[in-house]
Tab-separated table of C-alpha atoms in Angstrom:
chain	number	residue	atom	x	y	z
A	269	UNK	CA	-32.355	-95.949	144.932
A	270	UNK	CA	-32.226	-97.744	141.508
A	271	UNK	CA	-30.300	-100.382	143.771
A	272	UNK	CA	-33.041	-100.676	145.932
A	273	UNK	CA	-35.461	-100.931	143.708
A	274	UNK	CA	-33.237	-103.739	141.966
A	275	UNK	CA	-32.987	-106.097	144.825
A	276	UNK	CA	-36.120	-105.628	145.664
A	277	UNK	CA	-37.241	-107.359	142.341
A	278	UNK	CA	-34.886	-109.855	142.674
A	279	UNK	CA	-36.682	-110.526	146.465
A	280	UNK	CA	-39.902	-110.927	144.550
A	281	UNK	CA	-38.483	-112.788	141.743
A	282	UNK	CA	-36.966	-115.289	143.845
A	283	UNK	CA	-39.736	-115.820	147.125
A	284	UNK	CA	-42.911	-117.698	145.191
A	285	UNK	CA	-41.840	-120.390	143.408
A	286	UNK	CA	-41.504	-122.724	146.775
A	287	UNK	CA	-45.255	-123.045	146.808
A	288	UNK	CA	-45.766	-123.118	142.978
A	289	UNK	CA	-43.342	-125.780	141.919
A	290	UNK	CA	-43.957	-127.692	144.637
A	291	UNK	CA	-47.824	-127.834	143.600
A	292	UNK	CA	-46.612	-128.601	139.753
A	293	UNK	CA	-44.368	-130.991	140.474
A	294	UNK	CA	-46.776	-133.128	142.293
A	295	UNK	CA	-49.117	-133.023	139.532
A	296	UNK	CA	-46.414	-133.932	136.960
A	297	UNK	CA	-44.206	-136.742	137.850
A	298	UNK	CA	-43.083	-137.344	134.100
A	299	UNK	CA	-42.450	-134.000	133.569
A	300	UNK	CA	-40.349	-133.196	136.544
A	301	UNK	CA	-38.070	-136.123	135.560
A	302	UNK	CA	-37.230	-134.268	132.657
A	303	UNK	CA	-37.544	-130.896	133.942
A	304	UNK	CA	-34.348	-131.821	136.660
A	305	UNK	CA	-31.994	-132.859	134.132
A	306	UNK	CA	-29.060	-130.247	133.731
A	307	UNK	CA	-29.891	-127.924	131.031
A	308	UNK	CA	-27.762	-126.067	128.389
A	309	UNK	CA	-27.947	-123.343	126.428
A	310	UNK	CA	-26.566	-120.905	123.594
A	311	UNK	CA	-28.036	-117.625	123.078
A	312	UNK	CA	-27.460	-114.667	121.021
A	313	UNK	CA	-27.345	-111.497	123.425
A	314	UNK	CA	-27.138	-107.697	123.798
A	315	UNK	CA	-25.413	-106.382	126.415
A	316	UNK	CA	-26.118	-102.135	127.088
A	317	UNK	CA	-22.683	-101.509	128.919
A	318	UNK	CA	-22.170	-98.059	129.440
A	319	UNK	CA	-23.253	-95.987	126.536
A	320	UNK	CA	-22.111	-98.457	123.937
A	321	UNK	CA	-24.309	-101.223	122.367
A	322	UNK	CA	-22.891	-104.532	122.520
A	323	UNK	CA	-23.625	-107.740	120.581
A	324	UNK	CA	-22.802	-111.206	121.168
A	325	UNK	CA	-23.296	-114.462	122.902
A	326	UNK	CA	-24.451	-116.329	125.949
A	327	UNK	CA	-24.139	-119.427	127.247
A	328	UNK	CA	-25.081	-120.988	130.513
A	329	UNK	CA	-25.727	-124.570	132.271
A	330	UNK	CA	-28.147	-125.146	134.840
A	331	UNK	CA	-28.122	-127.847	137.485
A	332	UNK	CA	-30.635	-129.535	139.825
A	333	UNK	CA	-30.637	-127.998	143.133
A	334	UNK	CA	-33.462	-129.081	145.042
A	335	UNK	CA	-37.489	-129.109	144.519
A	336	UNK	CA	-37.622	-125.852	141.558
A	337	UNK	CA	-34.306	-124.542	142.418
A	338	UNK	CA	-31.720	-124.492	139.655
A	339	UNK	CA	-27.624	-124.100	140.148
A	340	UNK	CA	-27.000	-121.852	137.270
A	341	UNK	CA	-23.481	-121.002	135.699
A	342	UNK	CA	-23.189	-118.567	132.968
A	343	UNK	CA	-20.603	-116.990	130.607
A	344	UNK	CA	-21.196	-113.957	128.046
A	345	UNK	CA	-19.310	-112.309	125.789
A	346	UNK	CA	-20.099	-108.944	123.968
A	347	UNK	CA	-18.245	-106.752	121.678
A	348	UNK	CA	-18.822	-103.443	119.612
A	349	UNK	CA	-17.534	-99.992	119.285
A	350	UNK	CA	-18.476	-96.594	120.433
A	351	UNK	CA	-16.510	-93.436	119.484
A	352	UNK	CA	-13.960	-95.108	117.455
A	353	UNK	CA	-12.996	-97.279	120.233
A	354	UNK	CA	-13.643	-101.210	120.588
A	355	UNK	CA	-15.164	-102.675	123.148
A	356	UNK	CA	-15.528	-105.761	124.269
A	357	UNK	CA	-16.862	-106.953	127.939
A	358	UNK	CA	-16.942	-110.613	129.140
A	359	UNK	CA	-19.095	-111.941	131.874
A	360	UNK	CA	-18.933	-114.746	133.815
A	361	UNK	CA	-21.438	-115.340	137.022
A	362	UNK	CA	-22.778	-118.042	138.626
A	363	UNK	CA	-25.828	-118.366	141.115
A	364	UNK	CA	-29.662	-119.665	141.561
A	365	UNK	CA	-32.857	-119.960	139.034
A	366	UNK	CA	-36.211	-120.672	140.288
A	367	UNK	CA	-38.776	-122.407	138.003
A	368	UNK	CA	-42.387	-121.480	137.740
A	369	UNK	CA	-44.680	-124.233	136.998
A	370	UNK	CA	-42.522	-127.309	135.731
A	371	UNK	CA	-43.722	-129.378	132.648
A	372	UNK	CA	-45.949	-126.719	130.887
A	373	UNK	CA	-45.091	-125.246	127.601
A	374	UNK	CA	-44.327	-121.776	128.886
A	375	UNK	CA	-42.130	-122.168	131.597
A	376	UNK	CA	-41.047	-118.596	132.938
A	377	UNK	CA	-37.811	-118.637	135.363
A	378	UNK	CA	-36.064	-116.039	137.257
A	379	UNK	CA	-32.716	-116.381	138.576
A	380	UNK	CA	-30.053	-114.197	140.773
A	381	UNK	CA	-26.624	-114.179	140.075
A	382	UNK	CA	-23.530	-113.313	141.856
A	383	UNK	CA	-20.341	-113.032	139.199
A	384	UNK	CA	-17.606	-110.701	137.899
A	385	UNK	CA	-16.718	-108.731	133.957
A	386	UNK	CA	-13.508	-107.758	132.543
A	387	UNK	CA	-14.173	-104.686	130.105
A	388	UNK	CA	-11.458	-103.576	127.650
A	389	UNK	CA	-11.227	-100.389	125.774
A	390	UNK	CA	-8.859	-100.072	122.536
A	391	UNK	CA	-8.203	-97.671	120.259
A	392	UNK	CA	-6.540	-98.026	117.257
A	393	UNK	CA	-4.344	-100.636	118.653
A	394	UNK	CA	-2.396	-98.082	120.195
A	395	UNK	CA	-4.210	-97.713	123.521
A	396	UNK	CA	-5.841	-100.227	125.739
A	397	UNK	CA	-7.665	-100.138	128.905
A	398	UNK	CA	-9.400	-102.361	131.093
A	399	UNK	CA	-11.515	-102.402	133.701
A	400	UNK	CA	-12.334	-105.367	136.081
A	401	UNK	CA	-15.973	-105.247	137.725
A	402	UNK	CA	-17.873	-107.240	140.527
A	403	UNK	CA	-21.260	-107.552	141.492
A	404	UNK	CA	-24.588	-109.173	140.042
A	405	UNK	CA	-27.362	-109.895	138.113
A	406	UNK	CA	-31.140	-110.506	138.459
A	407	UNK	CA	-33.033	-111.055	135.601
A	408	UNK	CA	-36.106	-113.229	134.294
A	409	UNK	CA	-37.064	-115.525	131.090
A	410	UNK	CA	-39.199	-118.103	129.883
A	411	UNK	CA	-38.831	-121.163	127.962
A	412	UNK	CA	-41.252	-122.488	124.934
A	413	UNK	CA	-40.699	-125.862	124.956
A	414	UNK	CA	-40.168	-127.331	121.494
A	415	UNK	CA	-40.324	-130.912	122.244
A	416	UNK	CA	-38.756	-133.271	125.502
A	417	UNK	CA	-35.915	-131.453	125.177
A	418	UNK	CA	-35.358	-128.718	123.292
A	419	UNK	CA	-36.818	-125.028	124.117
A	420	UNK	CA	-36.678	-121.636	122.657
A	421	UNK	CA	-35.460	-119.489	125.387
A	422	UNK	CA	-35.898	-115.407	125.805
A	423	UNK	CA	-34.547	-113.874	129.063
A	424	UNK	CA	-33.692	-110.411	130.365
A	425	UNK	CA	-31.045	-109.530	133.014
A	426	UNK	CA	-30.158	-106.644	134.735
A	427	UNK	CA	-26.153	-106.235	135.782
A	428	UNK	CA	-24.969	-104.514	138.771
A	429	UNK	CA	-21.386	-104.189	138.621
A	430	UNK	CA	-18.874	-102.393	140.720
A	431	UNK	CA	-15.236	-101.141	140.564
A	432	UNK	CA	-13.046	-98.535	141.186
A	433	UNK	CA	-15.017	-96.296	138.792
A	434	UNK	CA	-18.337	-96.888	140.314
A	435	UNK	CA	-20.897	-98.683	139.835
A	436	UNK	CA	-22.722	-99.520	136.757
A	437	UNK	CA	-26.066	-100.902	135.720
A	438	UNK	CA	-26.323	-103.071	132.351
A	439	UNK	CA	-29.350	-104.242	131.340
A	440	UNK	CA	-28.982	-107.622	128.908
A	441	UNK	CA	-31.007	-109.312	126.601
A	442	UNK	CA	-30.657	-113.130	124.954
A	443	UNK	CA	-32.647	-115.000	122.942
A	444	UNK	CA	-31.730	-118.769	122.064
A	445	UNK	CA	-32.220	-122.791	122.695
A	446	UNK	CA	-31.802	-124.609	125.594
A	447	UNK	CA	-31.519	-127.907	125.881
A	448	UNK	CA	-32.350	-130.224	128.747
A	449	UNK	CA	-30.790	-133.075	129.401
A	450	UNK	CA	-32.496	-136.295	130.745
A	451	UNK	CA	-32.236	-136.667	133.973
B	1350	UNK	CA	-28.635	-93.502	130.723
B	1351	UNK	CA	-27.694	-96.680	132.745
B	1352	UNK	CA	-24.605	-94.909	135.087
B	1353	UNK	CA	-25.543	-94.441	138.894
B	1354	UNK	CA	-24.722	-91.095	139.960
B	1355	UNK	CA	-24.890	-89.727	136.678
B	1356	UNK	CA	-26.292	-86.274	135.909
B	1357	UNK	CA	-29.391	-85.997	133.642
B	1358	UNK	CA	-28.566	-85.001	130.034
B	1359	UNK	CA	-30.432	-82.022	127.855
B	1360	UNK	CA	-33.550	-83.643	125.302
B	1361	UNK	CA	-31.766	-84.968	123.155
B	1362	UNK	CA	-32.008	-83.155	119.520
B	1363	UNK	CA	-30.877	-79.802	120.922
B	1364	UNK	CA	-27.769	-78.555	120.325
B	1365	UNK	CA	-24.658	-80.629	120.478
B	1366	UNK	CA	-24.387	-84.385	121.479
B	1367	UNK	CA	-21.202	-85.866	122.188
B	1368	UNK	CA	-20.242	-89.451	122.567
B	1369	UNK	CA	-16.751	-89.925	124.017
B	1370	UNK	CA	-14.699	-92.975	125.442
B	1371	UNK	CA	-12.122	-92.381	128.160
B	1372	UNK	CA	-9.040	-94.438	128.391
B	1373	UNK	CA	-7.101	-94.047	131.231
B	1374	UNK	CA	-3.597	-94.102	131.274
B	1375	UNK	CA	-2.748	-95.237	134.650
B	1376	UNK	CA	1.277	-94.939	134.455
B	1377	UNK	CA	1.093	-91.780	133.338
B	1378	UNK	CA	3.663	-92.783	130.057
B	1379	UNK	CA	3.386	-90.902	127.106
B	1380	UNK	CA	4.104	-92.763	123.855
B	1381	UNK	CA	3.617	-91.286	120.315
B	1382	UNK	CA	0.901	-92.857	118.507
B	1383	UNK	CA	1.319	-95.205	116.224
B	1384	UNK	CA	4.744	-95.970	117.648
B	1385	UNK	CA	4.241	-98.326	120.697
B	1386	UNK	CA	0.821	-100.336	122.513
B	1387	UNK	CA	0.039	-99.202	126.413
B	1388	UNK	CA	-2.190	-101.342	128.161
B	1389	UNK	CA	-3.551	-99.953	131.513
B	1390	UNK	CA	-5.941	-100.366	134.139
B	1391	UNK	CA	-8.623	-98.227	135.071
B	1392	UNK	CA	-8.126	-96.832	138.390
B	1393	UNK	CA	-10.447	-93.938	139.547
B	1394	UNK	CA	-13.818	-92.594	139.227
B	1395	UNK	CA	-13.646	-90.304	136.421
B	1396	UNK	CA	-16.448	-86.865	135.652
B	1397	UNK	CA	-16.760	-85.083	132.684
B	1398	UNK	CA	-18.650	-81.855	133.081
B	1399	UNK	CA	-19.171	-78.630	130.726
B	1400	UNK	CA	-17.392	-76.165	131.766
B	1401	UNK	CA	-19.910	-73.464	130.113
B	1402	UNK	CA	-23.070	-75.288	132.015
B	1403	UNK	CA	-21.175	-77.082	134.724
B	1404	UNK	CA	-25.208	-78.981	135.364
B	1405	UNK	CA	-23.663	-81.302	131.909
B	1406	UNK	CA	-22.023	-83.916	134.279
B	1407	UNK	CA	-21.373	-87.034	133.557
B	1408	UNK	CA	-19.487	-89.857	135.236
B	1409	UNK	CA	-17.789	-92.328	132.888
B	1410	UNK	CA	-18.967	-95.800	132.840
B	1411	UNK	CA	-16.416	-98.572	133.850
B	1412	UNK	CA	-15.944	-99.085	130.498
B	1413	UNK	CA	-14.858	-95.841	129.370
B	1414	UNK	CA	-17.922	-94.631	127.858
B	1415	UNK	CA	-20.031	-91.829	127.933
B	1416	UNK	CA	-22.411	-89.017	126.715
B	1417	UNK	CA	-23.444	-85.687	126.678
B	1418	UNK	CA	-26.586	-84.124	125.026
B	1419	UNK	CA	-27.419	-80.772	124.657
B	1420	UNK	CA	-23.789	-79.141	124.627
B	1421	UNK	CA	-24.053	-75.378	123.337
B	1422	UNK	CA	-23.186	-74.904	119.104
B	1423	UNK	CA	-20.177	-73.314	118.487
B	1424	UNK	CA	-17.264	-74.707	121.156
B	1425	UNK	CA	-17.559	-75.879	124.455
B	1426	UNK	CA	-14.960	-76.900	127.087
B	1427	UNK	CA	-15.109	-80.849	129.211
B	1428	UNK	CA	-13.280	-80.597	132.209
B	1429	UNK	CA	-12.207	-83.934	133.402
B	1430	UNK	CA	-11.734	-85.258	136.905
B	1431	UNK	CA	-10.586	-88.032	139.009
B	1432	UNK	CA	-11.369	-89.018	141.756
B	1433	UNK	CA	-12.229	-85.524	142.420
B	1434	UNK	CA	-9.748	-83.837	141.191
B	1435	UNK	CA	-9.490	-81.679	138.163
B	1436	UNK	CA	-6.880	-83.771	135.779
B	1437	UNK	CA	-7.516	-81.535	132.701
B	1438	UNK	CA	-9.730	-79.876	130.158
B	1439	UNK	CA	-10.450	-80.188	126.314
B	1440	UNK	CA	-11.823	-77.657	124.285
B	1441	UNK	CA	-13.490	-78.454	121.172
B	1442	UNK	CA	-14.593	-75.713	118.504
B	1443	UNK	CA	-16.229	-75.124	115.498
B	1444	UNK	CA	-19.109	-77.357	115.989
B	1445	UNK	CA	-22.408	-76.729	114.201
B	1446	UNK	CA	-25.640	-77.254	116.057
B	1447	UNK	CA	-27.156	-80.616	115.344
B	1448	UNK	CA	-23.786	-82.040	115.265
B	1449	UNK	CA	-22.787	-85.574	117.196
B	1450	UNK	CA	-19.280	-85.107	118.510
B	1451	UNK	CA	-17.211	-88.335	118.741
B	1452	UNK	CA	-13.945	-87.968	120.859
B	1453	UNK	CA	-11.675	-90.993	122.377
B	1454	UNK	CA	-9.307	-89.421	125.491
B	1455	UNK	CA	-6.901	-90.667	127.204
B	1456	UNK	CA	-7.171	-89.274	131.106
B	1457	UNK	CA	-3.596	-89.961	133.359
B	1458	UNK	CA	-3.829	-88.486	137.132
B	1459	UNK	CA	-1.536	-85.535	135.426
B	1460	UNK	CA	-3.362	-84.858	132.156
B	1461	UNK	CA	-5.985	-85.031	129.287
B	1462	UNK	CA	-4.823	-85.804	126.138
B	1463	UNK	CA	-7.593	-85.806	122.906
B	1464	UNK	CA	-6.346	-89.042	120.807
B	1465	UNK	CA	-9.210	-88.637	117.845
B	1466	UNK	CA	-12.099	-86.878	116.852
B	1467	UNK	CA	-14.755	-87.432	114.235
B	1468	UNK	CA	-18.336	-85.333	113.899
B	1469	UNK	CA	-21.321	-87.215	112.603
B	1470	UNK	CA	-21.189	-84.717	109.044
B	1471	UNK	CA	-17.344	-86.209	108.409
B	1472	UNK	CA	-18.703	-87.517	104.882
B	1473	UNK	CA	-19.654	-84.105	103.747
B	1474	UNK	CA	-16.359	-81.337	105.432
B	1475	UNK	CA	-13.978	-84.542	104.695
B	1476	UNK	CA	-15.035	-86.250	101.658
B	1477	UNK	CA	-15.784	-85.372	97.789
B	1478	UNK	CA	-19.251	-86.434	96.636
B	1479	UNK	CA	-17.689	-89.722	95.513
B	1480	UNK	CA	-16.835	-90.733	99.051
B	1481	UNK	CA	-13.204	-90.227	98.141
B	1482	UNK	CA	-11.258	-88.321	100.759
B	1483	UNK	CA	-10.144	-84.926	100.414
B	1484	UNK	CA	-8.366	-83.857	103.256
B	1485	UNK	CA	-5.728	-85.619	105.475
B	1486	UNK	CA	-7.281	-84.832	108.641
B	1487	UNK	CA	-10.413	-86.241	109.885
B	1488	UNK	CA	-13.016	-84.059	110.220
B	1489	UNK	CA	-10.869	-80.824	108.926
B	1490	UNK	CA	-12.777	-78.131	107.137
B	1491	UNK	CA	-10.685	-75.130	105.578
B	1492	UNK	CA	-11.253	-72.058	106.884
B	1493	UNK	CA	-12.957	-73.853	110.099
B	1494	UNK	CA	-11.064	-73.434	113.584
B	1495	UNK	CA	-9.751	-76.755	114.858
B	1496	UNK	CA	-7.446	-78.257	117.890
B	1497	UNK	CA	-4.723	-80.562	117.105
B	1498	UNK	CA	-2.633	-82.352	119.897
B	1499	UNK	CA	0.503	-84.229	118.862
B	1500	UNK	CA	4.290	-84.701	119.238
B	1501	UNK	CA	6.344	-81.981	116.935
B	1502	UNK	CA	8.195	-83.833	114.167
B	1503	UNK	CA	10.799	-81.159	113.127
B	1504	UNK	CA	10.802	-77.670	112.670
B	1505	UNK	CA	10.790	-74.354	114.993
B	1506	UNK	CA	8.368	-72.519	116.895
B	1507	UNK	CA	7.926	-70.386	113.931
B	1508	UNK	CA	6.818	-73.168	112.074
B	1509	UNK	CA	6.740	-76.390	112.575
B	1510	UNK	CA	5.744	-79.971	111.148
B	1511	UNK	CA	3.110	-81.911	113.589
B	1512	UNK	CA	2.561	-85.835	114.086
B	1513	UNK	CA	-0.730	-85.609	115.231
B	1514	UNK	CA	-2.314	-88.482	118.074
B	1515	UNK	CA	-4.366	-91.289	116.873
B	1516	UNK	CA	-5.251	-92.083	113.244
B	1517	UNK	CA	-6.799	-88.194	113.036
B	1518	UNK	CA	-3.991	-87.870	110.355
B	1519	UNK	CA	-3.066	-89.578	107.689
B	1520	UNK	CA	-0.036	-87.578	107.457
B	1521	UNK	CA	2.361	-84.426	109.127
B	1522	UNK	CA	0.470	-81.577	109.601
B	1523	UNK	CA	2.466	-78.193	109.054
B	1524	UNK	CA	1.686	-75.718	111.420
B	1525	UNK	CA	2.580	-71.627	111.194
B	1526	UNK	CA	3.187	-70.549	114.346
B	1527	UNK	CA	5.064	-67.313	114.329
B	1528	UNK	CA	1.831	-65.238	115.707
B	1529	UNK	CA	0.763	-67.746	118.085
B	1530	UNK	CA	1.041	-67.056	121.233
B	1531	UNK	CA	2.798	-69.535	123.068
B	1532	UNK	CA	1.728	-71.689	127.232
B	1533	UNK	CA	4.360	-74.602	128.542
B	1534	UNK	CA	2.964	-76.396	131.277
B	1535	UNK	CA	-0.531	-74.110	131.034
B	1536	UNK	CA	1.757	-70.768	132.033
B	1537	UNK	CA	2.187	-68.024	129.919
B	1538	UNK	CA	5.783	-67.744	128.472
B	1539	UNK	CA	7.427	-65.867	126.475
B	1540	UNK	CA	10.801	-66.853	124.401
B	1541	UNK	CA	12.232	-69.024	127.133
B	1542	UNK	CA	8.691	-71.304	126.201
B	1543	UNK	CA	8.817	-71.088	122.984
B	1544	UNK	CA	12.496	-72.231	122.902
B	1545	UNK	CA	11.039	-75.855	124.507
B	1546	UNK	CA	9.484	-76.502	121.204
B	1547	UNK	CA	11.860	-78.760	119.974
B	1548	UNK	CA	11.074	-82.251	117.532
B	1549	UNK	CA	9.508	-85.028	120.556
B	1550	UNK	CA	7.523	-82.593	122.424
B	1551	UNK	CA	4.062	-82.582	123.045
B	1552	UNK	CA	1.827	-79.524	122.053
B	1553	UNK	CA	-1.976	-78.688	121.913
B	1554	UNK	CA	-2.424	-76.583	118.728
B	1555	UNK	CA	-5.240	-74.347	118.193
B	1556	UNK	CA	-6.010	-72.275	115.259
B	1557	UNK	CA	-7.196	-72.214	111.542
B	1558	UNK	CA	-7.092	-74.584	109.141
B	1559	UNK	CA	-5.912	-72.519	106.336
B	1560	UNK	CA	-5.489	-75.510	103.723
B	1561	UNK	CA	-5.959	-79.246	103.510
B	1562	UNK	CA	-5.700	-82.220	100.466
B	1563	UNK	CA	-5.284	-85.831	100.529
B	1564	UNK	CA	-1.547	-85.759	102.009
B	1565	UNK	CA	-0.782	-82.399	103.603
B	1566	UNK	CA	-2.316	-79.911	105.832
B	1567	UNK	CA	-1.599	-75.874	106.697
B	1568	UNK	CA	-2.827	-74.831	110.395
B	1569	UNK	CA	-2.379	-70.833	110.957
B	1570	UNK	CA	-1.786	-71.596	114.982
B	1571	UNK	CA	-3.552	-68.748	117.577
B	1572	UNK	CA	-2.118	-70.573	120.283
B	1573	UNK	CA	0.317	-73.462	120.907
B	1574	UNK	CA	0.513	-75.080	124.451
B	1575	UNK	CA	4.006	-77.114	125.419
B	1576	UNK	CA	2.760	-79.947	127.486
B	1577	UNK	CA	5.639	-81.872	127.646
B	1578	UNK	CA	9.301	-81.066	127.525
């Protein structure tokens, strides 16, 4: 059900901003110029994976697909403990981010990933083990742009992952700058 | 709660919570702590449920983690399964309602062994009012019932000296065992059992801890199960 319900958003998330950017684009030539260069950006980010609260950092590059469709690569990397036992989870997915409304200081995105994590569970140094997941992530953010090419970036994501354990559900949270790149 | 297919926990604030991490041994080796690394993968689906209120499930997260609210004061028993099958069970006693129970397991597809446990009120049955630890074992009240599992240094099964899992220990723990009754391999057994206890094996102690200080510990044992020749 919770699946469902998750790629259901991600259907909604993904379907209007064909007829949006379009619209924006054509009213902001300049803008869009700017607004297709590759983008970069460093974030600090909490990962919920499992039970355990995990802290650390994101990072992610977005290319120029076509009209307000990004290519988007990303790589995050959490750690923390719960129990007594460390924890530390590293992500790495790749996939699509639509723009809404290109060139204006708020610019909300969503994007849909499709990607894998390695978890690993020590104790102690004495006991280690790991756990190698598939799946995906759909998840939504906006930039505040700062100036041409700098912006303040929030974005939320929510991780499906599966393996031989099951399948979990990892919500994720990052705040951080992006950087654009002329185009 | 963020696990699909898990069960719903209690409100949280009543009774017992515990937060636990499975690691799975997949190779089934047993090393003594402290002594050499193992590495595994994860390989199964793995449920914890309470064995007094079987409706406390839980299904470990792929990373090992999980939690229980609402586990009854005073002892309770998880029974662990993988992939559907029953692998083994720890019991944990003595805990006082309120308490958060923090236990890291390590789950094979033949047992369930309990590497370390803390409670959330450590700082006041393990600590002076200085902060400066008073008793070798973590979480070890005198007088309190407790459960130990370990390899047996030296001694006999009248009394032995226990290296106990994890960091739970700073030190041997000396156990008195000559009124405990004695289960190898989860049977009943009589002397030919207690004659496997012998310095390498594995045992589950449960009993009394009848003294502790900063480098040694007395358990009075009720029961000592041979898990391991």
């Amino acid at each position: 059900m919770k699946l469902r319900l998750a790629w259901t958003l991600g259907a909604i998330l993904l379907l209007p901003p064909v007829a949006v950017a379009s619209a924006a684009a054509r009213a902001r030539p300049a803008a869009k110029a700017t607004a297709d260069g590759t983008d970069l950006s460093a974030s600090y980010s909490f990962l919920r994976s499992g039970e355990a609260h995990l802290h650390g950092a994101d990072i992610s590059a977005s290319f120029h697909l076509k009209r307000s469709w990004r290519l988007l690569a990303d790589l995050s990397v959490h750690s923390g403990s719960f129990a007594g036992a460390d924890l530390k989870q590293v992500n790495f997915m790749g996939g699509v981010r639509p723009l809404f409304g290109r060139g204006r200081r708020w610019q909300p995105f969503g994007q849909a990933m499709l990607g894998a994590s390695h978890s690993t569970s020590k104790f102690s140094d004495v006991l280690t083990s790991s756990q190698t997941s598939w799946g995906g992530a759909l998840g939504a953010g906006v930039d505040y742009r700062l100036s041409s090419h700098w912006a303040l970036r929030g974005q939320g994501d929510y991780l499906i992952l599966h393996s031989d354990a099951g399948w979990d559900e990892d919500p994720r949270l990052s705040i951080g700058l992006a950087y654009r790149l002329p185009r | 709660m963020w696990r699909c297919g898990s069960s719903p926990t209690s409100p949280s604030g009543v009774g017992v919570k515990l937060q636990g991490v499975v690691l799975q041994d997949a190779t089934a080796a047993s090393a003594s702590a402290g002594v050499s690394a193992q590495s595994t993968t994860n390989a199964g689906k793995i449920v914890v449920t309470v064995q007094e209120n079987p409706s406390l499930s839980v299904t470990v997260s792929g990373n090992g983690t999980f939690e229980i609210q609402g586990l009854p004061a005073g002892g309770f028993t998880l029974v662990f399964t993988v992939n559907g099958v029953t692998v083994g069970q720890i019991t944990i006693t003595a805990v006082a309602e309120g308490t958060t129970v923090k236990i890291v397991v390590k789950v094979s597809e033949q047992e369930v062994e309990l590497v370390d446990m803390e409670t959330d009120n450590d700082t006041e049955t393990g600590t002076g009012d200085q902060g400066t630890k008073t008793c070798v074992i973590e979480g070890g009240k005198v007088g309190a019932g407790i459960e130990l599992e370990g390899n047996v240094d030296s001694g006999s099964s009248s009394q032995f000296k226990l290296r106990v899992n994890g960091n739970r220990s700073s030190g041997l723990v000396d156990v008195a065992a000559s009124a405990a009754s004695y289960k190898c391999n989860g049977k009943k057994g009589g002397s030919d059992c207690k004659a496997n206890l012998k310095p390498g094996v594995k045992v589950h102690v449960r009993g009394n801890l009848t003294s502790c200080g900063t480098s040694a510990a007395t358990v009075t044992a009720t029961e000592v199960m041979i898990q391991k020749d």
